[in-house]
Amino acid sequence: MNVILLGPPGAGKGTQARRLVEERGMVQLSTGDMLREARHSGTEMGRKVAEVMDSGQLVTDEIVIGLIEERVAGAEGTGFIFDGFPRTLPQADALGAMLQRVGQSLDAVIEMQVDDAALVSRITGRFTCGNCGEVYHDVTKPTKVAGVCDVCGSTDMRRRADDNEASLTKRLMEYYKKTSPLIGYYYAKEMLSPVDGLDEPEAVSDAVRKVLDKG
């Protein structure tokens, strides 16, 4: 299955993507990670990415779609999770056309619905393990031992510089302007399945499983 997780920053998309990777063997395609990898790959596409990024320009949708197509075309497995893409309606059109071109389809679009005020509280309190990526929260999910990761024992705890109220408000506005129209786009295609992103992570995972198993 090929799946898109939609939702504003902090909605829990990363947590649910990791669970799908662990439970179903799906491949998480993060466009940010792919661009960083491509830049140092030495391939023709990688050189294009490096030239654009080194010149300070934004990487075009065409290049991003090309990177995704390289990964998706001919791949075997249990499907892909699209992380951070599409963000705009033209990107959604391009992704659909690319999947059709390589003989694949988009099977589910899961919208993780959240309340903005609750989202601010969630994000401003979160931190992650720099070693294994496990996500924590000051109130709802602190580490068992202060400053020590429950999973791997690392003491490398990190907070994003933009995980503050002012930065979050700006990121939310960007999301609502550019990405939220995708909700209507996929609803019109009868592909959208909303889940409560503010529920406990396990309950959200259950809701996501039901969507995928129904599909």
Short mmCIF file of C-alpha atoms in Angstrom, two decimals:
data_model
loop_
_atom_site.label_atom_id
_atom_site.label_comp_id
_atom_site.label_asym_id
_atom_site.label_seq_id
_atom_site.Cartn_x
_atom_site.Cartn_y
_atom_site.Cartn_z
CA MET A 1 0.00 0.00 0.00
CA ASN A 2 1.04 3.57 -0.67
CA VAL A 3 -0.10 6.02 2.00
CA ILE A 4 -0.03 9.77 2.63
CA LEU A 5 -0.19 11.07 6.20
CA LEU A 6 -1.66 14.58 6.25
CA GLY A 7 -1.74 16.97 9.18
CA PRO A 8 -0.14 20.10 10.60
CA PRO A 9 3.28 20.08 12.26
CA GLY A 10 3.16 18.12 15.50
CA ALA A 11 0.09 16.10 14.58
CA GLY A 12 2.01 12.87 15.16
CA LYS A 13 2.70 11.90 11.55
CA GLY A 14 6.28 10.87 12.33
CA THR A 15 5.24 8.61 15.20
CA GLN A 16 2.61 6.84 13.11
CA ALA A 17 4.98 6.51 10.13
CA ARG A 18 7.57 4.79 12.33
CA ARG A 19 4.93 2.37 13.61
CA LEU A 20 3.88 1.47 10.06
CA VAL A 21 7.52 0.84 9.16
CA GLU A 22 7.95 -1.44 12.20
CA GLU A 23 4.62 -3.28 11.91
CA ARG A 24 4.16 -3.60 8.16
CA GLY A 25 7.63 -3.21 6.71
CA MET A 26 6.56 -0.13 4.75
CA VAL A 27 9.19 2.34 3.54
CA GLN A 28 9.02 5.91 4.83
CA LEU A 29 9.94 8.38 2.11
CA SER A 30 11.02 11.64 3.70
CA THR A 31 11.71 14.21 1.01
CA GLY A 32 14.14 16.04 3.29
CA ASP A 33 16.18 12.89 3.90
CA MET A 34 16.07 11.99 0.20
CA LEU A 35 17.39 15.40 -0.83
CA ARG A 36 20.26 15.16 1.64
CA GLU A 37 21.14 11.66 0.43
CA ALA A 38 20.88 12.64 -3.24
CA ARG A 39 23.16 15.63 -2.75
CA HIS A 40 26.05 13.33 -1.82
CA SER A 41 25.16 10.38 -4.05
CA GLY A 42 27.21 11.34 -7.11
CA THR A 43 24.33 10.45 -9.48
CA GLU A 44 23.08 12.76 -12.21
CA MET A 45 19.99 13.59 -10.13
CA GLY A 46 22.24 14.12 -7.11
CA ARG A 47 24.33 16.65 -9.02
CA LYS A 48 21.17 18.56 -9.99
CA VAL A 49 20.08 18.65 -6.35
CA ALA A 50 23.53 19.83 -5.20
CA GLU A 51 23.65 22.60 -7.81
CA VAL A 52 20.22 23.91 -6.81
CA MET A 53 20.85 23.71 -3.06
CA ASP A 54 24.34 25.21 -3.30
CA SER A 55 22.96 28.16 -5.24
CA GLY A 56 20.45 28.81 -2.45
CA GLN A 57 17.43 28.11 -4.64
CA LEU A 58 14.44 25.94 -3.75
CA VAL A 59 14.46 22.43 -5.18
CA THR A 60 11.77 22.18 -7.85
CA ASP A 61 8.78 19.83 -7.66
CA GLU A 62 10.12 18.13 -10.79
CA ILE A 63 13.35 17.18 -9.01
CA VAL A 64 11.52 15.93 -5.89
CA ILE A 65 9.17 13.83 -8.01
CA GLY A 66 12.19 12.46 -9.88
CA LEU A 67 13.81 11.38 -6.60
CA ILE A 68 10.60 9.72 -5.43
CA GLU A 69 10.18 7.97 -8.77
CA GLU A 70 13.72 6.55 -8.51
CA ARG A 71 12.78 4.96 -5.18
CA VAL A 72 9.28 3.79 -6.10
CA ALA A 73 9.76 2.48 -9.65
CA GLY A 74 10.26 -1.27 -9.64
CA ALA A 75 10.40 -1.44 -5.86
CA GLU A 76 9.12 -4.54 -4.14
CA GLY A 77 7.68 -4.60 -0.65
CA THR A 78 4.62 -3.59 1.29
CA GLY A 79 4.38 0.02 0.15
CA PHE A 80 5.51 3.57 0.83
CA ILE A 81 4.58 6.25 3.34
CA PHE A 82 4.89 9.72 1.85
CA ASP A 83 6.31 12.02 4.52
CA GLY A 84 6.39 15.77 3.83
CA PHE A 85 5.08 15.35 0.29
CA PRO A 86 2.81 16.42 -1.30
CA ARG A 87 2.50 19.85 0.31
CA THR A 88 0.61 21.63 -2.49
CA LEU A 89 -2.09 20.81 -5.05
CA PRO A 90 0.37 20.81 -8.00
CA GLN A 91 2.56 18.35 -6.07
CA ALA A 92 -0.47 16.13 -5.42
CA ASP A 93 -1.25 16.09 -9.16
CA ALA A 94 2.39 15.30 -9.97
CA LEU A 95 2.53 12.48 -7.41
CA GLY A 96 -0.64 10.89 -8.79
CA ALA A 97 0.68 11.09 -12.35
CA MET A 98 4.04 9.61 -11.34
CA LEU A 99 2.47 6.66 -9.50
CA GLN A 100 0.29 5.94 -12.51
CA ARG A 101 3.35 6.13 -14.76
CA VAL A 102 5.18 3.44 -12.75
CA GLY A 103 2.12 1.20 -12.44
CA GLN A 104 1.31 1.98 -8.82
CA SER A 105 -1.50 3.78 -7.02
CA LEU A 106 -2.23 5.79 -3.91
CA ASP A 107 -4.25 3.61 -1.55
CA ALA A 108 -5.02 5.84 1.45
CA VAL A 109 -4.75 9.43 2.62
CA ILE A 110 -5.01 9.71 6.40
CA GLU A 111 -5.77 13.13 7.84
CA MET A 112 -4.59 13.50 11.43
CA GLN A 113 -7.01 16.03 12.88
CA VAL A 114 -5.88 18.18 15.80
CA ASP A 115 -6.91 21.28 17.75
CA ASP A 116 -4.49 24.20 17.36
CA ALA A 117 -4.34 25.09 21.07
CA ALA A 118 -3.63 21.48 22.04
CA LEU A 119 -1.06 21.32 19.27
CA VAL A 120 0.87 24.27 20.70
CA SER A 121 1.01 22.54 24.09
CA ARG A 122 2.10 19.28 22.49
CA ILE A 123 4.89 20.74 20.39
CA THR A 124 6.41 23.21 22.85
CA GLY A 125 6.93 20.37 25.33
CA ARG A 126 8.40 17.76 23.01
CA PHE A 127 11.97 16.58 22.70
CA THR A 128 13.65 13.68 20.94
CA CYS A 129 16.53 11.30 21.45
CA GLY A 130 19.34 12.38 19.14
CA ASN A 131 20.55 8.78 18.90
CA CYS A 132 17.45 6.69 18.11
CA GLY A 133 14.81 9.33 17.32
CA GLU A 134 12.35 8.34 20.07
CA VAL A 135 9.97 11.24 20.80
CA TYR A 136 9.19 12.43 24.34
CA HIS A 137 7.15 15.19 26.01
CA ASP A 138 7.70 17.13 29.23
CA VAL A 139 4.16 16.38 30.48
CA THR A 140 2.63 13.48 28.58
CA LYS A 141 5.69 11.30 27.95
CA PRO A 142 8.74 12.18 30.05
CA THR A 143 11.71 9.84 30.16
CA LYS A 144 11.69 7.40 33.09
CA VAL A 145 15.09 8.71 34.14
CA ALA A 146 15.55 12.44 33.56
CA GLY A 147 17.73 13.06 30.52
CA VAL A 148 18.12 9.37 29.60
CA CYS A 149 16.35 7.72 26.63
CA ASP A 150 14.09 4.83 27.67
CA VAL A 151 14.82 2.98 24.42
CA CYS A 152 18.57 3.23 23.85
CA GLY A 153 19.97 4.82 27.01
CA SER A 154 21.44 7.83 25.22
CA THR A 155 21.66 11.16 27.04
CA ASP A 156 21.61 13.13 23.76
CA MET A 157 18.22 14.81 24.16
CA ARG A 158 17.30 17.50 21.65
CA ARG A 159 14.63 20.12 21.11
CA ARG A 160 13.96 21.71 17.75
CA ALA A 161 14.87 25.39 17.69
CA ASP A 162 11.50 26.20 16.12
CA ASP A 163 9.43 24.25 18.68
CA ASN A 164 8.18 27.43 20.31
CA GLU A 165 4.84 29.22 20.15
CA ALA A 166 5.90 32.00 17.75
CA SER A 167 7.56 29.64 15.27
CA LEU A 168 4.68 27.17 15.51
CA THR A 169 2.10 29.84 14.71
CA LYS A 170 4.07 30.71 11.58
CA ARG A 171 4.38 27.04 10.57
CA LEU A 172 0.65 26.49 11.12
CA MET A 173 -0.20 29.46 8.91
CA GLU A 174 2.06 28.05 6.19
CA TYR A 175 0.33 24.68 6.51
CA TYR A 176 -3.18 26.14 6.30
CA LYS A 177 -2.29 28.27 3.29
CA LYS A 178 -0.48 25.65 1.23
CA THR A 179 -1.22 22.14 2.47
CA SER A 180 -4.71 22.14 3.95
CA PRO A 181 -6.31 22.43 0.45
CA LEU A 182 -5.10 18.83 -0.03
CA ILE A 183 -7.78 17.76 2.45
CA GLY A 184 -10.52 18.89 0.08
CA TYR A 185 -8.61 17.53 -2.91
CA TYR A 186 -8.41 13.98 -1.54
CA TYR A 187 -11.91 14.16 -0.04
CA ALA A 188 -13.26 14.88 -3.54
CA LYS A 189 -11.38 11.80 -4.77
CA GLU A 190 -13.03 9.75 -1.95
CA MET A 191 -9.61 8.83 -0.58
CA LEU A 192 -9.56 10.82 2.67
CA SER A 193 -9.86 9.08 6.06
CA PRO A 194 -9.76 11.37 9.14
CA VAL A 195 -8.44 10.14 12.50
CA ASP A 196 -8.20 11.93 15.86
CA GLY A 197 -4.56 12.96 16.05
CA LEU A 198 -4.91 14.09 19.68
CA ASP A 199 -5.87 10.63 20.93
CA GLU A 200 -3.32 8.42 22.69
CA PRO A 201 -0.68 7.19 20.21
CA GLU A 202 -1.87 3.57 20.45
CA ALA A 203 -5.48 4.62 19.77
CA VAL A 204 -4.31 6.64 16.76
CA SER A 205 -2.38 3.58 15.55
CA ASP A 206 -5.52 1.46 15.89
CA ALA A 207 -7.48 3.98 13.80
CA VAL A 208 -4.74 4.01 11.15
CA ARG A 209 -4.69 0.19 11.06
CA LYS A 210 -8.44 0.11 10.49
CA VAL A 211 -8.13 2.50 7.56
CA LEU A 212 -5.38 0.43 5.92
CA ASP A 213 -7.01 -2.94 6.60
CA LYS A 214 -10.30 -1.65 5.16
CA GLY A 215 -8.42 -0.53 2.05
#
